[in-house]
Coordinates of C-alpha atoms in Angstrom, one line a residue:
X1 CA 28.8 -71.6 -87.0
X2 CA 28.5 -73.0 -84.0
X3 CA 27.0 -71.4 -81.8
X4 CA 28.7 -71.8 -78.5
X5 CA 26.2 -72.2 -75.3
X6 CA 25.8 -69.4 -72.7
X7 CA 26.2 -71.3 -68.7
X8 CA 22.8 -70.0 -67.8
X9 CA 23.2 -67.1 -65.1
X10 CA 23.3 -67.9 -61.3
X11 CA 20.9 -66.0 -59.2
X12 CA 23.7 -64.9 -57.3
X13 CA 24.5 -62.7 -60.1
X14 CA 22.0 -60.2 -59.6
X15 CA 22.6 -60.3 -55.8
X16 CA 25.0 -57.1 -55.8
X17 CA 22.4 -54.7 -57.8
X18 CA 19.8 -55.4 -55.9
X19 CA 21.5 -54.5 -52.8
X20 CA 23.1 -51.0 -54.2
X21 CA 18.9 -50.1 -55.5
X22 CA 17.8 -50.8 -51.7
X23 CA 20.8 -48.7 -50.3
X24 CA 20.0 -45.7 -52.3
X25 CA 16.3 -45.9 -51.4
X26 CA 17.4 -46.0 -47.6
X27 CA 19.8 -43.0 -48.3
X28 CA 17.1 -41.4 -49.9
X29 CA 14.6 -42.2 -47.2
X30 CA 17.0 -41.2 -44.3
X31 CA 17.8 -37.9 -45.9
X32 CA 14.0 -37.0 -46.5
X33 CA 13.8 -38.1 -42.8
X34 CA 16.0 -35.8 -41.1
X35 CA 14.5 -32.5 -43.4
X36 CA 11.6 -33.7 -42.2
X37 CA 12.6 -34.2 -38.7
X38 CA 14.4 -30.6 -38.7
X39 CA 12.1 -28.7 -40.2
X40 CA 9.4 -29.7 -37.5
X41 CA 11.5 -29.4 -34.6
X42 CA 12.3 -25.7 -35.9
X43 CA 8.1 -25.4 -35.8
X44 CA 8.2 -26.6 -33.1
X45 CA 10.7 -23.9 -31.4
X46 CA 9.4 -22.0 -33.5
X47 CA 5.4 -22.6 -31.6
X48 CA 6.1 -23.1 -27.9
X49 CA 9.9 -21.2 -27.4
X50 CA 9.4 -17.6 -28.0
X51 CA 12.7 -15.9 -29.3
X52 CA 15.8 -14.0 -27.0
X53 CA 14.8 -10.5 -26.4
X54 CA 18.2 -9.8 -27.7
X55 CA 16.7 -11.2 -30.6
X56 CA 13.4 -9.4 -31.0
X57 CA 11.3 -6.5 -29.4
X58 CA 9.0 -8.0 -26.3
X59 CA 6.6 -5.5 -27.5
X60 CA 3.8 -7.6 -28.8
X61 CA 1.1 -7.1 -26.7
X62 CA -1.6 -6.3 -29.4
X63 CA -2.7 -10.1 -28.2
X64 CA -3.4 -9.5 -24.3
X65 CA -5.7 -6.9 -23.0
X66 CA -4.9 -3.3 -21.6
X67 CA -4.2 -3.1 -17.7
X68 CA -7.4 -2.1 -15.8
X69 CA -7.8 1.8 -15.4
X70 CA -7.9 2.8 -11.8
X71 CA -10.3 4.8 -10.7
X72 CA -11.8 6.4 -7.5
X73 CA -14.7 5.9 -5.8
X74 CA -16.2 8.0 -7.5
X75 CA -15.4 7.2 -11.0
X76 CA -12.2 10.0 -11.3
X77 CA -8.9 8.6 -13.6
X78 CA -6.1 7.4 -11.3
X79 CA -3.8 5.3 -13.4
X80 CA -4.6 5.0 -17.4
X81 CA -2.2 3.8 -19.5
X82 CA -1.3 6.4 -23.2
X83 CA 0.5 4.7 -25.6
X84 CA 4.8 5.3 -26.8
X85 CA 7.1 4.7 -29.0
X86 CA 10.4 3.0 -27.6
X87 CA 13.9 3.0 -29.8
X88 CA 15.3 -0.3 -30.0
X89 CA 18.1 -1.3 -33.0
X90 CA 19.3 -4.6 -34.8
X91 CA 23.3 -4.5 -34.1
X92 CA 23.4 -7.1 -37.3
X93 CA 21.9 -3.8 -39.4
X94 CA 23.9 -1.5 -38.5
X95 CA 26.7 -0.7 -41.3
X96 CA 28.9 2.2 -39.1
X97 CA 28.8 1.5 -35.7
X98 CA 30.8 4.6 -35.2
X99 CA 29.0 6.6 -37.0
X100 CA 25.1 5.6 -35.4
X101 CA 26.1 5.9 -32.7
X102 CA 27.4 9.6 -33.3
X103 CA 24.1 10.9 -35.1
X104 CA 22.1 9.4 -31.9
X105 CA 24.1 11.0 -29.0
X106 CA 23.5 13.6 -31.2
X107 CA 19.6 13.3 -31.4
X108 CA 19.0 11.8 -27.8
X109 CA 21.3 13.8 -25.7
X110 CA 20.6 11.8 -22.3
X111 CA 21.6 8.5 -24.2
X112 CA 25.4 7.6 -23.1
X113 CA 28.1 7.1 -25.7
X114 CA 30.0 4.5 -23.7
X115 CA 26.6 2.5 -22.6
X116 CA 25.6 2.7 -26.5
X117 CA 28.5 1.2 -28.0
X118 CA 28.7 -1.6 -25.5
X119 CA 24.9 -2.4 -26.2
X120 CA 26.2 -2.4 -29.8
X121 CA 28.7 -4.1 -29.8
X122 CA 27.6 -6.9 -27.7
X123 CA 23.9 -7.4 -28.3
X124 CA 23.2 -10.0 -31.8
X125 CA 20.2 -9.0 -33.2
X126 CA 18.0 -7.0 -30.6
X127 CA 18.9 -3.7 -28.3
X128 CA 16.8 -1.2 -26.4
X129 CA 17.8 2.2 -27.3
X130 CA 15.7 4.3 -25.2
X131 CA 12.0 2.8 -23.8
X132 CA 8.5 5.3 -23.4
X133 CA 10.4 7.8 -26.0
X134 CA 8.5 11.3 -26.6
X135 CA 6.8 12.0 -30.0
X136 CA 9.5 14.3 -31.3
X137 CA 12.0 12.1 -30.2
X138 CA 10.7 9.2 -31.5
X139 CA 10.5 10.5 -35.2
X140 CA 13.4 12.5 -35.2
X141 CA 15.8 8.9 -34.7
X142 CA 13.2 7.5 -37.3
X143 CA 14.1 10.7 -39.9
X144 CA 17.9 9.6 -39.8
X145 CA 17.3 6.5 -41.8
X146 CA 20.4 4.5 -39.8
X147 CA 19.8 0.3 -41.2
X148 CA 18.3 -1.7 -38.1
X149 CA 17.5 1.6 -35.6
X150 CA 13.4 1.9 -35.5
X151 CA 10.2 2.2 -32.9
X152 CA 8.2 0.1 -31.6
X153 CA 4.7 1.7 -29.8
X154 CA 4.1 -0.5 -26.3
X155 CA 2.0 1.5 -23.3
X156 CA 2.7 3.7 -20.3
X157 CA 1.6 3.9 -17.1
X158 CA 0.6 7.3 -16.3
X159 CA -0.7 8.8 -12.6
X160 CA -2.9 11.7 -13.7
X161 CA -3.5 12.7 -10.0
X162 CA 0.3 12.7 -9.4
X163 CA 1.4 12.5 -5.7
X164 CA -2.5 12.5 -4.3
X165 CA -2.8 8.5 -3.3
X166 CA 0.5 7.8 -4.7
X167 CA 0.9 4.6 -1.2
X168 CA -1.9 3.3 -2.4
X169 CA -2.8 3.2 -6.3
X170 CA 1.7 2.1 -6.4
X171 CA 3.0 1.9 -9.3
X172 CA 4.6 -0.3 -12.2
X173 CA 8.2 -1.2 -14.4
X174 CA 8.1 0.0 -17.4
X175 CA 7.0 -3.3 -18.7
X176 CA 3.7 -2.7 -17.0
X177 CA 3.8 -4.6 -14.9
X178 CA 3.0 -4.0 -11.2
X179 CA 5.6 -2.7 -8.3
X180 CA 3.8 -1.3 -4.9
X181 CA 0.2 -0.9 -3.9
X182 CA -3.2 -2.4 -5.6
X183 CA -0.6 -2.1 -8.9
X184 CA 1.0 -5.2 -7.2
X185 CA -2.3 -6.7 -6.1
X186 CA -3.6 -6.3 -9.9
X187 CA -1.0 -8.4 -10.6
X188 CA -0.7 -11.4 -8.4
X189 CA -3.1 -12.4 -5.1
X190 CA -5.5 -9.6 -7.1
X191 CA -5.3 -11.5 -10.0
X192 CA -8.7 -13.5 -9.9
X193 CA -10.5 -9.9 -9.1
X194 CA -8.2 -8.9 -12.7
X195 CA -9.2 -12.0 -14.8
X196 CA -13.5 -11.0 -13.2
X197 CA -12.6 -7.8 -15.2
X198 CA -11.6 -8.6 -18.4
X199 CA -13.9 -8.0 -21.5
X200 CA -12.2 -10.2 -23.9
X201 CA -14.6 -9.5 -26.3
X202 CA -14.6 -6.1 -26.9
X203 CA -11.1 -6.7 -26.4
X204 CA -11.0 -3.8 -23.2
X205 CA -11.0 -4.1 -19.6
X206 CA -13.6 -2.9 -16.9
X207 CA -11.9 -0.6 -14.7
X208 CA -10.8 -1.2 -11.7
X209 CA -12.8 1.1 -8.7
X210 CA -11.0 1.6 -5.5
X211 CA -12.7 2.7 -2.3
X212 CA -10.3 6.2 -2.0
X213 CA -12.2 9.3 -2.7
X214 CA -9.6 11.1 -3.5
X215 CA -11.3 15.0 -2.3
X216 CA -11.1 13.3 1.1
X217 CA -7.3 11.5 -0.2
X218 CA -6.6 15.8 -0.9
X219 CA -7.7 17.5 1.6
X220 CA -6.1 14.9 4.3
X221 CA -3.0 15.5 2.4
X222 CA -3.1 19.2 2.7
X223 CA -3.8 19.3 5.9
X224 CA -0.9 17.3 7.5
X225 CA 1.6 19.0 4.9
X226 CA 0.4 22.3 6.7
X227 CA 1.2 19.9 10.5
X228 CA 4.4 18.9 9.5
X229 CA 5.2 21.9 8.6
X230 CA 3.7 24.3 11.4
X231 CA 4.9 21.6 14.2
X232 CA 8.8 20.6 12.1
X233 CA 7.5 17.2 12.6
X234 CA 9.6 14.5 10.0
X235 CA 6.2 12.3 9.0
X236 CA 3.1 12.3 9.3
X237 CA -0.4 10.2 8.3
X238 CA -3.6 10.2 8.3
X239 CA -5.8 6.9 7.6
X240 CA -10.0 8.3 7.2
X241 CA -12.0 4.9 6.9
X242 CA -15.6 3.8 7.0
X243 CA -16.1 2.0 10.1
X244 CA -19.3 0.0 8.7
X245 CA -17.9 -1.2 5.6
X246 CA -14.3 -1.1 6.2
X247 CA -13.5 0.6 3.1
X248 CA -10.7 3.3 3.6
X249 CA -11.5 6.4 1.9
X250 CA -8.6 8.1 2.6
X251 CA -4.9 7.2 3.4
X252 CA -1.5 9.6 3.3
X253 CA 1.5 9.4 4.7
X254 CA 4.0 12.2 4.0
X255 CA 7.4 12.3 2.5
X256 CA 4.9 10.9 -0.2
X257 CA 6.4 10.3 -4.2
X258 CA 5.4 11.0 -7.8
X259 CA 4.5 7.3 -9.5
X260 CA 5.0 9.2 -12.5
X261 CA 8.6 10.3 -12.2
X262 CA 11.3 7.5 -14.2
X263 CA 13.4 6.9 -11.5
X264 CA 11.5 5.4 -8.9
X265 CA 14.9 4.6 -6.5
X266 CA 12.5 6.4 -3.5
X267 CA 14.0 6.3 -0.2
X268 CA 13.3 4.6 3.0
X269 CA 11.9 8.0 4.2
X270 CA 9.1 7.8 1.5
X271 CA 7.9 4.3 2.2
X272 CA 4.2 4.0 3.3
X273 CA 4.0 4.5 7.0
X274 CA 0.6 3.1 7.7
X275 CA 1.8 -0.2 6.5
X276 CA 5.1 -0.9 6.5
X277 CA 5.8 0.2 9.2
X278 CA 5.2 -0.3 13.1
X279 CA 4.6 2.0 15.5
X280 CA 3.7 2.7 18.6
X281 CA 0.4 3.8 19.4
X282 CA -1.0 4.8 22.8
X283 CA -4.5 6.5 21.6
X284 CA -5.0 3.1 20.0
X285 CA -3.5 0.2 22.3
X286 CA -5.2 2.1 25.8
X287 CA -9.2 2.0 23.6
X288 CA -8.1 -1.8 22.9
X289 CA -7.0 -1.5 26.7
X290 CA -10.9 -0.3 28.0
X291 CA -12.9 -2.8 25.2
X292 CA -11.4 -5.2 26.5
X293 CA -11.9 -4.7 30.5
X294 CA -15.1 -3.1 29.7
X295 CA -15.9 -6.2 28.2
X296 CA -14.5 -9.1 30.5
X297 CA -16.3 -6.9 33.7
X298 CA -13.2 -6.6 35.2
X299 CA -14.4 -3.1 35.2
X300 CA -17.3 -0.7 34.9
X301 CA -18.4 2.9 34.3
X302 CA -17.8 3.3 37.6
X303 CA -14.9 1.5 39.1
X304 CA -11.9 3.5 40.1
X305 CA -8.8 3.2 40.8
X306 CA -5.6 4.3 42.9
X307 CA -3.9 6.7 40.8
X308 CA -1.7 8.4 43.8
X309 CA 1.6 6.6 43.4
X310 CA 3.7 5.2 40.5
X311 CA 2.9 1.4 39.9
X312 CA 6.1 -0.2 40.5
X313 CA 7.0 -3.7 39.2
X314 CA 10.5 -5.2 39.9
X315 CA 12.7 -2.4 39.4
X316 CA 10.4 -1.1 36.6
X317 CA 8.4 2.1 38.0
X318 CA 5.2 3.2 36.0
X319 CA 4.2 7.1 36.1
X320 CA 2.1 10.0 34.7
X321 CA 2.6 12.2 32.2
X322 CA 0.1 14.9 34.4
X323 CA 0.1 13.2 37.2
X324 CA -3.1 13.8 38.9
X325 CA -2.3 11.8 42.1
X326 CA -5.3 10.9 43.1
X327 CA -8.3 7.3 42.9
X328 CA -10.1 7.7 39.3
X329 CA -13.1 6.5 37.5
X330 CA -12.1 4.5 34.3
X331 CA -14.3 7.6 32.9
X332 CA -11.8 10.0 34.2
X333 CA -8.0 8.0 33.5
X334 CA -9.7 7.8 30.0
X335 CA -9.6 11.1 30.2
X336 CA -6.7 11.8 31.3
X337 CA -5.0 9.3 30.0
X338 CA -3.4 8.2 33.0
X339 CA -0.9 5.0 32.4
X340 CA -0.8 4.4 36.2
X341 CA -5.0 3.5 36.2
X342 CA -4.3 1.7 31.8
X343 CA -1.6 -1.0 33.7
X344 CA -4.2 -1.5 36.5
X345 CA -7.1 -2.3 34.3
X346 CA -5.5 -4.6 32.7
X347 CA -3.0 -6.6 35.1
X348 CA -6.6 -7.1 36.4
X349 CA -8.0 -8.5 33.7
X350 CA -4.6 -11.0 33.9
X351 CA -1.3 -11.8 31.6
X352 CA -3.7 -14.9 29.6
X353 CA -6.9 -13.2 28.9
X354 CA -5.0 -10.4 28.0
X355 CA -2.6 -11.9 25.2
X356 CA -6.3 -14.5 24.3
X357 CA -7.7 -10.9 23.7
X358 CA -5.2 -9.0 21.3
X359 CA -5.7 -12.4 19.5
X360 CA -9.5 -12.1 19.0
X361 CA -8.7 -8.6 17.4
X362 CA -5.6 -9.7 15.3
X363 CA -3.1 -7.7 17.3
X364 CA -0.6 -10.4 17.7
X365 CA -1.0 -11.4 13.4
X366 CA -0.1 -8.9 10.5
X367 CA -2.4 -7.0 8.9
X368 CA -2.9 -8.2 4.8
X369 CA -5.3 -6.0 3.3
X370 CA -4.7 -5.4 -1.0
X371 CA -1.4 -3.2 0.4
X372 CA 1.8 -6.0 -0.4
X373 CA 3.2 -3.3 1.6
X374 CA 2.3 -5.0 5.0
X375 CA 5.2 -4.7 8.6
X376 CA 4.4 -7.9 10.8
X377 CA 3.8 -5.9 14.9
X378 CA 6.3 -6.2 17.5
X379 CA 5.4 -7.7 20.9
X380 CA 6.8 -8.4 23.8
X381 CA 10.0 -10.9 23.6
X382 CA 8.6 -12.7 26.7
X383 CA 5.4 -12.0 28.2
X384 CA 5.0 -11.5 32.0
X385 CA 3.3 -9.2 34.7
X386 CA 5.5 -6.0 33.3
X387 CA 4.6 -6.8 29.6
X388 CA 1.1 -6.8 30.3
X389 CA 1.2 -3.2 32.0
X390 CA 3.1 -1.5 29.2
X391 CA 1.2 -3.3 26.6
X392 CA -1.9 -1.8 27.9
X393 CA -0.8 1.8 27.5
X394 CA 1.7 1.2 24.2
X395 CA 4.7 0.5 25.5
X396 CA 6.8 -2.1 24.1
X397 CA 4.1 -3.2 21.4
X398 CA 4.3 -1.3 18.0
X399 CA 1.7 -1.6 15.5
X400 CA 1.0 -0.7 11.8
X401 CA -1.8 2.1 12.1
X402 CA -3.6 1.0 9.2
X403 CA -4.2 -2.0 11.3
X404 CA -4.9 0.2 14.8
X405 CA -7.2 1.9 12.8
X406 CA -9.6 -1.5 12.2
X407 CA -9.5 -2.3 15.4
X408 CA -10.9 0.6 16.9
X409 CA -13.2 0.7 13.6
X410 CA -14.5 -3.5 14.2
X411 CA -14.5 -1.5 18.5
X412 CA -16.7 1.6 17.6
X413 CA -19.3 -0.5 15.5
X414 CA -21.2 -2.2 17.6
X415 CA -17.8 -5.2 17.8
X416 CA -17.9 -6.4 14.4
X417 CA -13.5 -6.9 13.5
X418 CA -13.6 -5.9 9.1
X419 CA -10.7 -6.3 7.2
X420 CA -9.6 -2.7 6.0
X421 CA -10.1 -2.9 1.8
X422 CA -8.8 -0.5 -0.8
X423 CA -11.6 -1.7 -3.0
X424 CA -15.2 -0.7 -3.2
X425 CA -17.5 -2.5 -1.2
X426 CA -20.5 -2.3 0.5
X427 CA -21.7 -2.9 4.0
X428 CA -24.0 -6.0 3.0
X429 CA -20.7 -7.9 2.3
X430 CA -18.1 -6.4 5.1
X431 CA -21.2 -8.4 7.3
X432 CA -20.2 -10.8 6.1
X433 CA -16.4 -11.6 6.8
X434 CA -16.8 -9.3 10.1
X435 CA -15.8 -11.0 12.9
X436 CA -17.9 -10.1 16.9
X437 CA -15.0 -9.2 19.3
X438 CA -16.6 -8.5 22.0
X439 CA -20.0 -7.1 22.7
X440 CA -22.3 -4.5 21.7
X441 CA -23.0 -2.7 25.0
X442 CA -19.3 -3.0 25.7
X443 CA -18.6 -0.9 21.5
X444 CA -21.6 1.6 22.9
X445 CA -19.4 2.1 26.2
X446 CA -16.5 2.6 24.7
X447 CA -18.3 5.3 22.2
X448 CA -19.2 7.3 25.4
X449 CA -15.8 7.6 26.6
X450 CA -14.3 8.4 23.2
X451 CA -16.8 11.8 23.0
X452 CA -16.7 12.1 26.5
X453 CA -12.4 12.1 26.3
X454 CA -13.1 15.3 23.2
X455 CA -16.2 17.2 25.0
X456 CA -13.5 17.5 27.7
X457 CA -10.4 15.4 27.7
X458 CA -7.3 15.4 25.9
X459 CA -8.5 15.3 22.6
X460 CA -10.8 18.5 23.3
X461 CA -9.2 20.5 20.9
X462 CA -11.1 17.9 18.3
X463 CA -13.9 18.8 19.1
X464 CA -15.1 20.3 15.8
X465 CA -18.9 22.2 17.3
X466 CA -21.9 20.1 14.9
X467 CA -20.0 17.1 14.1
X468 CA -19.9 15.0 18.0
X469 CA -16.4 14.0 17.3
X470 CA -15.0 11.7 19.8
X471 CA -11.5 10.6 20.0
X472 CA -8.6 9.4 21.3
X473 CA -4.7 11.0 21.8
X474 CA -1.6 9.5 22.5
X475 CA 2.1 10.5 23.1
X476 CA 5.1 8.2 22.7
X477 CA 8.5 7.7 23.6
X478 CA 10.2 6.4 20.3
X479 CA 13.0 4.8 20.5
X480 CA 16.9 6.2 19.5
X481 CA 19.5 3.8 20.4
X482 CA 17.9 1.0 22.4
X483 CA 16.5 3.4 25.1
X484 CA 13.6 5.5 25.1
X485 CA 14.3 9.3 23.7
X486 CA 12.2 12.2 26.4
X487 CA 12.7 14.7 23.6
X488 CA 12.0 12.6 20.0
X489 CA 8.2 11.8 20.3
X490 CA 5.0 10.5 17.6
X491 CA 1.4 11.7 18.9
X492 CA -1.4 10.7 17.3
X493 CA -5.4 11.5 17.9
X494 CA -7.4 8.1 16.9
X495 CA -11.5 9.3 16.9
X496 CA -14.8 8.7 14.9
X497 CA -17.3 11.0 14.0
X498 CA -20.9 11.6 14.1
X499 CA -20.6 9.4 17.6
X500 CA -24.6 9.2 18.1
X501 CA -24.0 6.7 15.6
X502 CA -20.6 6.6 14.1
X503 CA -20.0 6.2 10.5
X504 CA -16.5 7.6 9.6
X505 CA -13.3 7.1 11.9
X506 CA -9.9 9.2 12.1
X507 CA -6.3 8.7 12.1
X508 CA -4.2 11.1 12.6
X509 CA 0.3 10.9 13.2
X510 CA 2.9 13.2 13.8
X511 CA 6.5 12.0 14.0
X512 CA 9.0 13.8 15.9
X513 CA 6.9 17.5 16.8
X514 CA 8.7 20.1 18.0
X515 CA 6.7 22.9 20.3
X516 CA 6.0 26.3 19.4
X517 CA 4.8 29.1 20.7
X518 CA 1.3 28.6 20.8
X519 CA 1.5 25.0 22.2
X520 CA 3.6 26.8 25.8
X521 CA 6.3 24.4 24.8
X522 CA 4.4 21.0 24.7
X523 CA 4.1 18.7 21.7
X524 CA 2.0 16.8 23.3
X525 CA -0.8 15.2 21.0
X526 CA -3.6 17.4 22.5
X527 CA -1.4 20.5 21.3
X528 CA -0.4 19.2 17.8
X529 CA -2.7 15.7 16.7
X530 CA -5.7 16.5 17.7
X531 CA -5.5 19.8 16.1
X532 CA -4.5 18.3 13.2
X533 CA -7.5 16.5 12.9
X534 CA -10.3 19.4 14.3
X535 CA -8.8 20.6 10.8
X536 CA -10.0 17.9 8.9
X537 CA -12.7 17.2 9.8
X538 CA -14.2 20.5 9.5
X539 CA -13.3 19.9 5.7
X540 CA -14.1 16.4 4.9
X541 CA -17.5 16.3 6.9
X542 CA -19.0 17.7 4.0
X543 CA -18.0 15.9 1.7
X544 CA -19.1 12.7 3.3
X545 CA -23.1 14.2 3.7
X546 CA -22.5 14.6 7.3
X547 CA -24.9 17.3 8.7
X548 CA -24.1 19.7 11.6
X549 CA -26.5 18.8 14.5
X550 CA -26.0 22.3 17.0
X551 CA -27.2 22.0 21.0
X552 CA -28.3 25.2 22.9
X553 CA -24.4 24.1 24.4
X554 CA -23.0 24.3 20.6
X555 CA -24.8 27.5 20.1
X556 CA -23.6 29.5 22.3
X557 CA -20.4 28.5 22.1
X558 CA -20.4 29.1 18.5
X559 CA -21.7 32.8 19.5
X560 CA -17.9 32.8 21.8
X561 CA -16.3 32.0 18.9
X562 CA -17.5 34.7 16.4
X563 CA -17.4 37.2 20.1
X564 CA -13.9 36.5 19.5
X565 CA -12.6 36.6 16.2
X566 CA -14.1 40.5 16.1
X567 CA -13.1 41.4 19.2

């Protein structure tokens, strides 16, 4: 049998099989490529983008350094963190939502059933049930054994001193984020300071040390509260400051609040009036006017001004509360708190130089300290001859009390204006940042006037025997419905001690104090803010290490007081 010769296969006969193999290889490669990209994308998402809050609790903070404790200048604890538990649920794991709601509301009575149902039916993977619960509540819920309901450990900020220092320490939210006071400073503009406290190797943070002395804070708050009660004032405030360092040793604004309370919707009355509010402080502004006139040389301690008649500027008439109707020397203008004499001193300086001096001492700008609550001064809308005259004694010129205290401190300490601080600071560091605002001899003259006013002027009720107190009083009519009220006043006292070498400044404010039988129907500063200042100085001077020095006149006064007590 003869083999039939086969025709050789053509090259093209192999092409279909070759192309089919190549397509399969491409498809397999594409599949693995897509799978790789999907896995890589998911890994990238997990690495770079944290899950949403509803997918898991935002509690894994173990890697974060703890928030620094806050202590006073002597190491007394003002704020710290404690471990607490927070309840949460994964709704996708709850078998019977109705049963879970019934059990949870019975175990934790303050849980609202309607709100709880909303959370469990609208959240996919995570919902907070209650933050920062007690150990008893945590254990009770855990023992219910509800699938998908558990707890996580987090931190709660507590304030051992409660009300004391509330406005300066501030408070945080549930996630320990600073909301007010020094707590907010630590998270915001003070972030670099906070970072300097970190000790990563030890996984801890050194405490933030404030300038506050909690002992002084307690004495200040106590005496202000008593004064508010005695004179039926609607509010009160006080500041104690070291005038050589700018450190705030005590700052109290009443009414205050307790930062430990859960509901932190504080009222406007509870705001920090000493930094967040502005007031017409005649005691402060008059001191500034005297320093200005003495520094420019337009007045001296021997100068005199005619205060026999009201000062008339256009249709306005400037008068004195207790008019002497006499030609007064500069010391007499100061000790009698004459508006007429003070206004004439400012007019002699001149409108332009008056404004320049106010800018020099910082009263035309907002004071910025570690406290975020800071109000801008209210200045005359149009600076005129009348504005210069009235601003000289505080009318139409409102500043935050802390700013006024800082300016007066700079005028009394030799002329070195320092930005006040709530953090502990040395005198050397303070002087590096200080700005010279008046000549040393001007400061010396102002100290003389302050001491004179406490020994024989309107501030005589603040003259605590032995402590050489000096001060200036202020009584300002409050603006009500756009007009000055004759019945509503803000009284103030600003002073320092010991005046032979002043170190500590005290500001006292009372809002709408009422007259009492003891004050013979008067409600001006000399009858309420001034004696309150005396009580405060008596308590805090020994704490500050100020030793009393008694002159023969002081000993005679003490003998008379002792005799009066016995008789």
